[in-house]
PDB file of C-alpha atoms in Angstrom:
ATOM      1  CA  UNK A   1       0.000   0.000   0.000  1.00 48.00           C
ATOM      2  CA  UNK A   2       1.182   3.494  -0.665  1.00 66.00           C
ATOM      3  CA  UNK A   3       0.345   6.318   1.747  1.00 61.00           C
ATOM      4  CA  UNK A   4      -2.649   7.486  -0.315  1.00 66.00           C
ATOM      5  CA  UNK A   5      -4.262   4.035  -0.224  1.00 69.00           C
ATOM      6  CA  UNK A   6      -3.514   3.675   3.483  1.00 63.00           C
ATOM      7  CA  UNK A   7      -5.390   6.920   4.104  1.00 66.00           C
ATOM      8  CA  UNK A   8      -8.536   5.724   2.331  1.00 71.00           C
ATOM      9  CA  UNK A   9      -8.290   2.238   3.842  1.00 74.00           C
ATOM     10  CA  UNK A  10      -7.927   3.746   7.317  1.00 74.00           C
ATOM     11  CA  UNK A  11      -4.832   1.614   7.956  1.00 82.00           C
ATOM     12  CA  UNK A  12      -2.120   2.826  10.301  1.00 86.00           C
ATOM     13  CA  UNK A  13       0.560   0.119  10.285  1.00 85.00           C
ATOM     14  CA  UNK A  14       3.320   2.021  12.121  1.00 88.00           C
ATOM     15  CA  UNK A  15       2.918   1.626  15.899  1.00 92.00           C
ATOM     16  CA  UNK A  16       4.594   3.468  18.760  1.00 92.00           C
ATOM     17  CA  UNK A  17       6.296   0.921  21.013  1.00 92.00           C
ATOM     18  CA  UNK A  18       5.804   3.212  24.040  1.00 89.00           C
ATOM     19  CA  UNK A  19       2.087   4.029  23.936  1.00 91.00           C
ATOM     20  CA  UNK A  20       0.573   2.124  21.007  1.00 91.00           C
ATOM     21  CA  UNK A  21      -0.329   5.190  18.929  1.00 92.00           C
ATOM     22  CA  UNK A  22      -0.705   4.252  15.251  1.00 91.00           C
ATOM     23  CA  UNK A  23       0.400   6.181  12.153  1.00 90.00           C
ATOM     24  CA  UNK A  24       0.166   5.863   8.367  1.00 85.00           C
ATOM     25  CA  UNK A  25       3.692   7.140   7.746  1.00 88.00           C
ATOM     26  CA  UNK A  26       7.003   6.335   9.409  1.00 90.00           C
ATOM     27  CA  UNK A  27       7.764  10.075   9.385  1.00 90.00           C
ATOM     28  CA  UNK A  28       4.654  10.700  11.529  1.00 89.00           C
ATOM     29  CA  UNK A  29       5.720   7.927  13.920  1.00 91.00           C
ATOM     30  CA  UNK A  30       9.227   9.411  14.150  1.00 90.00           C
ATOM     31  CA  UNK A  31       7.763  12.851  14.900  1.00 86.00           C
ATOM     32  CA  UNK A  32       5.500  11.320  17.561  1.00 88.00           C
ATOM     33  CA  UNK A  33       8.399   9.458  19.213  1.00 89.00           C
ATOM     34  CA  UNK A  34       9.880  12.824  20.206  1.00 84.00           C
ATOM     35  CA  UNK A  35       7.169  13.259  22.884  1.00 85.00           C
ATOM     36  CA  UNK A  36       8.570  10.225  24.700  1.00 88.00           C
ATOM     37  CA  UNK A  37      12.109  11.658  24.894  1.00 84.00           C
ATOM     38  CA  UNK A  38      13.334  13.853  27.716  1.00 84.00           C
ATOM     39  CA  UNK A  39      15.733  15.638  25.366  1.00 86.00           C
ATOM     40  CA  UNK A  40      14.609  19.037  24.122  1.00 90.00           C
ATOM     41  CA  UNK A  41      17.107  19.757  21.361  1.00 89.00           C
ATOM     42  CA  UNK A  42      15.566  22.989  20.013  1.00 92.00           C
ATOM     43  CA  UNK A  43      16.349  26.070  22.097  1.00 95.00           C
ATOM     44  CA  UNK A  44      15.187  29.684  21.807  1.00 95.00           C
ATOM     45  CA  UNK A  45      18.181  32.014  21.599  1.00 96.00           C
ATOM     46  CA  UNK A  46      16.180  34.887  23.066  1.00 94.00           C
ATOM     47  CA  UNK A  47      14.835  33.365  26.302  1.00 95.00           C
ATOM     48  CA  UNK A  48      16.238  29.844  26.646  1.00 94.00           C
ATOM     49  CA  UNK A  49      12.907  28.049  26.149  1.00 95.00           C
ATOM     50  CA  UNK A  50      13.530  24.545  24.799  1.00 93.00           C
ATOM     51  CA  UNK A  51      11.305  22.065  23.001  1.00 92.00           C
ATOM     52  CA  UNK A  52      11.420  18.794  21.108  1.00 88.00           C
ATOM     53  CA  UNK A  53      10.542  19.956  17.575  1.00 87.00           C
ATOM     54  CA  UNK A  54      11.626  22.672  15.167  1.00 89.00           C
ATOM     55  CA  UNK A  55       7.949  23.446  14.473  1.00 87.00           C
ATOM     56  CA  UNK A  56       7.273  24.131  18.167  1.00 90.00           C
ATOM     57  CA  UNK A  57      10.355  26.363  18.377  1.00 93.00           C
ATOM     58  CA  UNK A  58       9.238  28.397  15.337  1.00 92.00           C
ATOM     59  CA  UNK A  59       5.792  28.781  16.907  1.00 90.00           C
ATOM     60  CA  UNK A  60       7.365  29.871  20.214  1.00 93.00           C
ATOM     61  CA  UNK A  61       9.641  32.398  18.499  1.00 94.00           C
ATOM     62  CA  UNK A  62       6.539  34.193  17.227  1.00 93.00           C
ATOM     63  CA  UNK A  63       5.796  35.164  20.845  1.00 92.00           C
ATOM     64  CA  UNK A  64       8.945  37.304  20.771  1.00 94.00           C
ATOM     65  CA  UNK A  65       8.455  38.756  17.300  1.00 93.00           C
ATOM     66  CA  UNK A  66       4.746  39.410  17.766  1.00 92.00           C
ATOM     67  CA  UNK A  67       4.121  37.727  14.408  1.00 92.00           C
ATOM     68  CA  UNK A  68       0.534  36.567  13.957  1.00 94.00           C
ATOM     69  CA  UNK A  69       0.301  35.151  10.432  1.00 93.00           C
ATOM     70  CA  UNK A  70      -3.295  33.883  10.618  1.00 93.00           C
ATOM     71  CA  UNK A  71      -5.811  36.707  10.063  1.00 95.00           C
ATOM     72  CA  UNK A  72      -9.608  36.660  10.292  1.00 94.00           C
ATOM     73  CA  UNK A  73     -11.460  37.593   7.108  1.00 93.00           C
ATOM     74  CA  UNK A  74     -14.343  39.079   9.159  1.00 91.00           C
ATOM     75  CA  UNK A  75     -12.530  41.324  11.648  1.00 93.00           C
ATOM     76  CA  UNK A  76      -9.090  42.523  12.754  1.00 94.00           C
ATOM     77  CA  UNK A  77      -8.340  39.391  14.840  1.00 94.00           C
ATOM     78  CA  UNK A  78      -5.059  37.617  14.069  1.00 94.00           C
ATOM     79  CA  UNK A  79      -3.212  34.800  15.806  1.00 92.00           C
ATOM     80  CA  UNK A  80      -0.211  32.482  15.697  1.00 90.00           C
ATOM     81  CA  UNK A  81      -2.046  29.182  15.118  1.00 88.00           C
ATOM     82  CA  UNK A  82      -4.373  28.098  12.332  1.00 89.00           C
ATOM     83  CA  UNK A  83      -6.513  26.053  14.752  1.00 88.00           C
ATOM     84  CA  UNK A  84      -7.131  29.159  16.860  1.00 90.00           C
ATOM     85  CA  UNK A  85      -8.184  31.066  13.740  1.00 92.00           C
ATOM     86  CA  UNK A  86     -10.566  28.277  12.689  1.00 90.00           C
ATOM     87  CA  UNK A  87     -12.226  28.366  16.108  1.00 88.00           C
ATOM     88  CA  UNK A  88     -12.465  32.177  15.985  1.00 90.00           C
ATOM     89  CA  UNK A  89     -14.064  32.118  12.508  1.00 89.00           C
ATOM     90  CA  UNK A  90     -16.695  29.658  13.742  1.00 85.00           C
ATOM     91  CA  UNK A  91     -17.781  32.306  16.257  1.00 85.00           C
ATOM     92  CA  UNK A  92     -18.542  34.637  13.321  1.00 87.00           C
ATOM     93  CA  UNK A  93     -20.255  31.985  11.229  1.00 84.00           C
ATOM     94  CA  UNK A  94     -22.266  30.371  14.071  1.00 78.00           C
ATOM     95  CA  UNK A  95     -22.564  33.074  16.759  1.00 72.00           C
ATOM     96  CA  UNK A  96     -25.333  31.309  18.712  1.00 67.00           C
ATOM     97  CA  UNK A  97     -23.726  27.863  18.732  1.00 58.00           C
ATOM     98  CA  UNK A  98     -20.912  26.789  21.071  1.00 53.00           C
ATOM     99  CA  UNK A  99     -18.557  24.745  18.899  1.00 49.00           C
ATOM    100  CA  UNK A 100     -15.530  22.846  20.252  1.00 51.00           C
ATOM    101  CA  UNK A 101     -12.185  23.195  18.415  1.00 46.00           C
ATOM    102  CA  UNK A 102     -11.909  21.296  15.129  1.00 44.00           C
ATOM    103  CA  UNK A 103     -10.281  17.868  15.205  1.00 43.00           C
ATOM    104  CA  UNK A 104     -10.020  17.991  18.985  1.00 41.00           C
ATOM    105  CA  UNK A 105     -11.934  15.031  20.419  1.00 43.00           C
ATOM    106  CA  UNK A 106     -13.042  15.225  24.015  1.00 44.00           C
ATOM    107  CA  UNK A 107     -11.403  12.806  26.441  1.00 41.00           C
ATOM    108  CA  UNK A 108     -12.411  11.532  29.876  1.00 43.00           C
ATOM    109  CA  UNK A 109     -10.131  12.437  32.756  1.00 41.00           C
ATOM    110  CA  UNK A 110      -9.837  10.339  35.930  1.00 41.00           C
ATOM    111  CA  UNK A 111     -12.393  12.573  37.654  1.00 42.00           C
ATOM    112  CA  UNK A 112     -14.874  11.876  34.814  1.00 37.00           C
ATOM    113  CA  UNK A 113     -14.865  15.526  33.712  1.00 40.00           C
ATOM    114  CA  UNK A 114     -14.809  15.944  29.958  1.00 44.00           C
ATOM    115  CA  UNK A 115     -11.523  17.479  28.872  1.00 51.00           C
ATOM    116  CA  UNK A 116     -10.730  19.212  25.567  1.00 52.00           C
ATOM    117  CA  UNK A 117      -7.063  19.591  24.564  1.00 51.00           C
ATOM    118  CA  UNK A 118      -5.902  23.215  24.575  1.00 55.00           C
ATOM    119  CA  UNK A 119      -5.141  24.708  21.156  1.00 53.00           C
ATOM    120  CA  UNK A 120      -1.401  24.862  21.878  1.00 54.00           C
ATOM    121  CA  UNK A 121      -1.112  21.115  22.551  1.00 56.00           C
ATOM    122  CA  UNK A 122      -1.422  18.246  20.043  1.00 58.00           C
ATOM    123  CA  UNK A 123      -4.088  15.676  20.964  1.00 56.00           C
ATOM    124  CA  UNK A 124      -1.604  12.834  21.582  1.00 57.00           C
ATOM    125  CA  UNK A 125       0.530  15.072  23.792  1.00 61.00           C
ATOM    126  CA  UNK A 126      -2.620  16.041  25.728  1.00 58.00           C
ATOM    127  CA  UNK A 127      -3.506  12.357  26.135  1.00 60.00           C
ATOM    128  CA  UNK A 128      -0.021  11.730  27.540  1.00 62.00           C
ATOM    129  CA  UNK A 129      -0.400  14.804  29.794  1.00 63.00           C
ATOM    130  CA  UNK A 130      -3.664  13.442  31.254  1.00 61.00           C
ATOM    131  CA  UNK A 131      -1.889  10.243  32.304  1.00 62.00           C
ATOM    132  CA  UNK A 132       0.474  12.228  34.543  1.00 63.00           C
ATOM    133  CA  UNK A 133      -0.405  12.701  38.244  1.00 63.00           C
ATOM    134  CA  UNK A 134      -2.096  16.012  39.054  1.00 58.00           C
ATOM    135  CA  UNK A 135      -3.063  17.819  42.221  1.00 55.00           C
ATOM    136  CA  UNK A 136      -6.575  19.198  42.299  1.00 54.00           C
ATOM    137  CA  UNK A 137      -7.481  22.361  44.166  1.00 52.00           C
ATOM    138  CA  UNK A 138     -10.853  23.935  44.780  1.00 53.00           C
ATOM    139  CA  UNK A 139     -11.477  27.516  43.726  1.00 53.00           C
ATOM    140  CA  UNK A 140     -13.842  29.334  46.091  1.00 57.00           C
ATOM    141  CA  UNK A 141     -17.063  30.449  44.423  1.00 54.00           C
ATOM    142  CA  UNK A 142     -18.451  33.840  45.190  1.00 54.00           C
ATOM    143  CA  UNK A 143     -17.600  36.291  47.976  1.00 55.00           C
TER     144      UNK A 143
END
């Protein structure tokens, strides 16, 4: 099978040996494997922030430059991420409907609350994040 046929067949033959995530391409598996490494080889020269991928570093560097390449066609809103723009545009096109981010499935957390991955975090990374121990704290309501 070539990659195009795998896509239509829904086959993902390349498996992560750490978590079982499946991919159509070895390049996608190799990119995914970086989340399991402690090494963060890409470092911001301006502030020292480090990350695992060149893409994430480029995205981070936009926080320093102020660059926001994704612009809304309806208003003056602009942002750093395409997913954030897509969500913003939905607010214009469906103002009365609350729509979750595109391609961001909800997941159940240990406390049975429904969780949606934040826009800055890939879904698989969010899934890995949810498996980590967390401390819960109550926020007082009202005065």
